[in-house]
């Protein structure tokens, strides 16, 4: 079975307040994006890895690979203005697929995904054709007005899930879903939304700590989790 991974790393990390894009910030002494690639490689060294990066960041990434003696095989595709465009570019870079081929799309800024978490999501995708990592929402939810003040509205969290990655699908399914989304001019923020537009449900899988590095403080928390696992 062909198995592909598209790692999307096009974020600028503006909410982190850092001088460099967040995917290049260090965890345990090396860019967190390298940890992400290493985990997928440790899960299956035969995986086809495609890293989607903005063209302006690609030379810097190659420089980091030389500095850290990083040699995990991967190809690079150009990032787009949106996640949808970036994943589309990643899909275009893949070889022609057999009907049972799987493709995982993963946020480069989620370095805490484990090989076991990937395995569980991949097994669900093999069985159902579409699976994604996610977690049940446990916080109280409030809606706010334009001044960031709470509105007197009860927002139920029953059966609400926070979406994560990887999101894994049969490759022909995801390609057809992306063609449909583009043809209809729909706006989608992840691959689950794309395949839903094609009428396909996605099985949700809980895999433990799998946060996305987004806000100040996330990096320190990720360091603590990393050290605890070690």
XYZ file of N, CA and C in Angstrom, residues 54-145:
276
model
N 6.544 27.891 2.345
C 6.572 29.063 1.463
C 7.921 29.142 0.754
N 7.952 29.521 -0.509
C 9.226 29.612 -1.229
C 10.275 30.442 -0.494
N 9.850 31.504 0.189
C 10.801 32.382 0.864
C 11.468 31.718 2.065
N 10.915 30.594 2.545
C 11.473 29.916 3.718
C 12.300 28.680 3.355
N 12.290 28.297 2.102
C 12.888 27.016 1.733
C 14.409 27.007 1.861
N 15.071 28.086 1.472
C 16.529 28.137 1.614
C 16.929 28.106 3.082
N 16.160 28.787 3.929
C 16.457 28.774 5.366
C 16.295 27.369 5.936
N 15.261 26.654 5.481
C 15.063 25.277 5.938
C 16.236 24.389 5.530
N 16.702 24.536 4.297
C 17.842 23.729 3.847
C 19.097 24.062 4.663
N 19.249 25.327 5.015
C 20.373 25.729 5.855
C 20.277 25.073 7.234
N 19.071 25.053 7.816
C 18.874 24.412 9.116
C 19.171 22.914 9.031
N 18.771 22.279 7.933
C 19.038 20.843 7.770
C 20.538 20.578 7.759
N 21.299 21.442 7.096
C 22.757 21.277 7.087
C 23.336 21.496 8.481
N 22.861 22.510 9.182
C 23.397 22.824 10.508
C 23.117 21.715 11.512
N 21.975 21.052 11.369
C 21.581 20.012 12.333
C 21.836 18.597 11.797
N 22.519 18.518 10.660
C 22.834 17.215 10.067
C 21.563 16.369 9.940
N 20.540 16.973 9.375
C 19.211 16.358 9.267
C 19.067 15.758 7.874
N 18.880 14.430 7.808
C 18.918 13.743 6.515
C 17.686 12.881 6.237
N 16.600 13.080 6.960
C 15.403 12.293 6.660
C 14.891 12.670 5.272
N 14.706 11.704 4.372
C 14.303 12.022 2.987
C 12.929 12.695 2.928
N 12.834 13.763 2.180
C 11.566 14.433 1.954
C 11.696 15.346 0.740
N 10.563 15.570 0.088
C 10.532 16.545 -0.987
C 9.851 17.807 -0.483
N 10.083 18.929 -1.156
C 9.521 20.211 -0.750
C 8.577 20.710 -1.835
N 7.385 21.139 -1.406
C 6.420 21.767 -2.310
C 6.173 23.188 -1.832
N 5.769 24.043 -2.760
C 5.545 25.449 -2.418
C 4.256 25.640 -1.626
N 4.352 26.405 -0.548
C 3.167 26.771 0.208
C 2.361 27.833 -0.521
N 1.050 27.855 -0.272
C 0.170 28.840 -0.893
C -0.280 29.888 0.106
N -1.178 30.748 -0.321
C -1.684 31.811 0.552
C -2.605 31.262 1.630
N -3.250 30.123 1.377
C -4.157 29.504 2.337
C -3.746 28.052 2.560
N -4.299 27.463 3.612
C -4.030 26.044 3.869
C -4.532 25.194 2.696
N -5.714 25.543 2.187
C -6.268 24.789 1.062
C -5.304 24.793 -0.120
N -4.741 25.958 -0.439
C -3.800 26.041 -1.556
C -2.528 25.258 -1.264
N -2.065 25.309 -0.007
C -0.846 24.586 0.343
C -1.040 23.082 0.219
N -2.164 22.573 0.728
C -2.422 21.133 0.626
C -2.631 20.741 -0.834
N -3.283 21.603 -1.607
C -3.448 21.328 -3.040
C -2.092 21.174 -3.721
N -1.147 22.046 -3.363
C 0.200 21.946 -3.939
C 0.883 20.660 -3.493
N 0.671 20.279 -2.238
C 1.235 19.027 -1.749
C 0.672 17.825 -2.474
N -0.632 17.826 -2.705
C -1.261 16.722 -3.435
C -0.732 16.643 -4.867
N -0.528 17.797 -5.487
C -0.038 17.820 -6.865
C 1.376 17.257 -6.971
N 2.124 17.322 -5.856
C 3.513 16.841 -5.875
C 3.613 15.335 -5.693
N 2.498 14.674 -5.363
C 2.530 13.235 -5.113
C 2.454 12.453 -6.414
N 2.998 11.247 -6.351
C 2.934 10.361 -7.506
C 1.504 9.861 -7.698
N 1.239 9.309 -8.855
C -0.072 8.719 -9.108
C -0.322 7.607 -8.099
N -1.536 7.538 -7.614
C -1.833 6.647 -6.498
C -2.692 5.466 -6.906
N -2.505 4.364 -6.206
C -3.415 3.238 -6.317
C -4.674 3.560 -5.524
N -5.736 2.805 -5.757
C -7.009 3.096 -5.110
C -6.945 2.981 -3.592
N -6.013 2.137 -3.081
C -5.946 1.943 -1.631
C -4.871 2.808 -0.972
N -4.247 3.715 -1.735
C -3.206 4.577 -1.161
C -3.801 5.484 -0.097
N -3.019 5.744 0.948
C -3.435 6.654 2.012
C -2.558 7.893 1.989
N -3.142 9.024 2.362
C -2.376 10.250 2.528
C -2.756 10.871 3.867
N -1.736 11.258 4.620
C -1.931 11.964 5.890
C -1.548 13.415 5.686
N -2.376 14.323 6.176
C -2.045 15.745 6.181
C -1.838 16.149 7.637
N -0.687 16.768 7.910
C -0.342 17.082 9.294
C 0.213 18.492 9.389
N -0.138 19.171 10.487
C 0.410 20.491 10.759
C 1.863 20.356 11.205
N 2.759 21.060 10.523
C 4.161 21.016 10.932
C 4.374 21.502 12.348
N 3.487 22.364 12.833
C 3.616 22.930 14.183
C 2.926 22.076 15.240
N 2.692 20.793 14.956
C 2.208 19.829 15.969
C 3.311 18.791 16.196
N 4.362 19.154 16.932
C 5.496 18.240 17.082
C 5.279 17.144 18.121
N 4.150 17.182 18.852
C 3.942 16.218 19.926
C 3.212 14.954 19.477
N 2.807 14.890 18.212
C 2.180 13.656 17.741
C 3.172 12.501 17.913
N 2.668 11.347 18.314
C 3.528 10.183 18.531
C 3.334 9.160 17.407
N 4.288 8.254 17.284
C 4.160 7.181 16.302
C 2.930 6.331 16.598
N 2.629 6.137 17.888
C 1.443 5.360 18.262
C 0.170 6.090 17.842
N 0.144 7.412 18.015
C -1.018 8.182 17.579
C -1.207 8.107 16.079
N -0.126 8.183 15.332
C -0.208 8.050 13.877
C -0.748 6.676 13.506
N -0.236 5.638 14.181
C -0.665 4.273 13.886
C -2.170 4.107 14.094
N -2.680 4.624 15.213
C -4.112 4.471 15.510
C -4.970 5.192 14.485
N -4.549 6.394 14.085
C -5.314 7.150 13.091
C -5.239 6.456 11.732
N -4.058 5.952 11.378
C -3.896 5.275 10.093
C -4.732 4.005 10.021
N -4.816 3.259 11.125
C -5.623 2.040 11.139
C -7.095 2.373 10.919
N -7.567 3.445 11.562
C -8.961 3.863 11.372
C -9.204 4.283 9.930
N -8.223 4.963 9.326
C -8.371 5.397 7.934
C -8.389 4.202 6.981
N -7.591 3.182 7.277
C -7.598 1.979 6.429
C -8.972 1.313 6.463
N -9.599 1.332 7.631
C -10.896 0.665 7.783
C -12.039 1.473 7.187
N -11.995 2.796 7.344
C -13.143 3.633 6.988
C -12.912 4.530 5.774
N -11.648 4.744 5.417
C -11.343 5.639 4.308
C -11.082 7.062 4.713
N -11.482 7.444 5.952
C -11.301 8.821 6.403
C -11.248 8.846 7.925
N -10.129 9.331 8.487
C -9.977 9.400 9.940
C -9.144 10.625 10.287
N -9.377 11.160 11.480
C -8.637 12.349 11.904
C -8.462 12.337 13.415
N -7.335 12.854 13.856
C -7.117 13.034 15.290
C -7.946 14.220 15.774
N -8.486 14.093 16.970
C -9.330 15.149 17.534
C -9.482 14.904 19.024
N -10.044 15.890 19.718
C -10.296 15.731 21.159
C -11.659 16.312 21.505
N -12.401 15.682 22.432
C -13.683 16.244 22.855
C -13.466 17.587 23.555
N -14.335 18.541 23.285
C -14.249 19.845 23.942
C -14.706 19.705 25.394
N -13.869 20.145 26.323
C -14.190 20.017 27.747
C -14.360 21.373 28.427
N -13.896 22.459 27.818
C -14.013 23.784 28.414
C -15.423 24.342 28.241
N -15.814 25.216 29.167
C -17.036 25.978 28.981
C -16.848 26.917 27.790
N -17.839 26.973 26.926
C -17.749 27.794 25.725
C -18.605 29.047 25.875
N -18.055 30.187 25.508
C -18.784 31.447 25.527
C -18.576 32.155 24.198
N -19.623 32.865 23.761
C -19.500 33.729 22.606
C -19.350 35.166 23.093
N -18.511 35.937 22.400
C -18.247 37.311 22.817
C -18.698 38.288 21.742
N -18.905 39.550 22.174
C -19.260 40.593 21.216
C -17.988 41.216 20.651
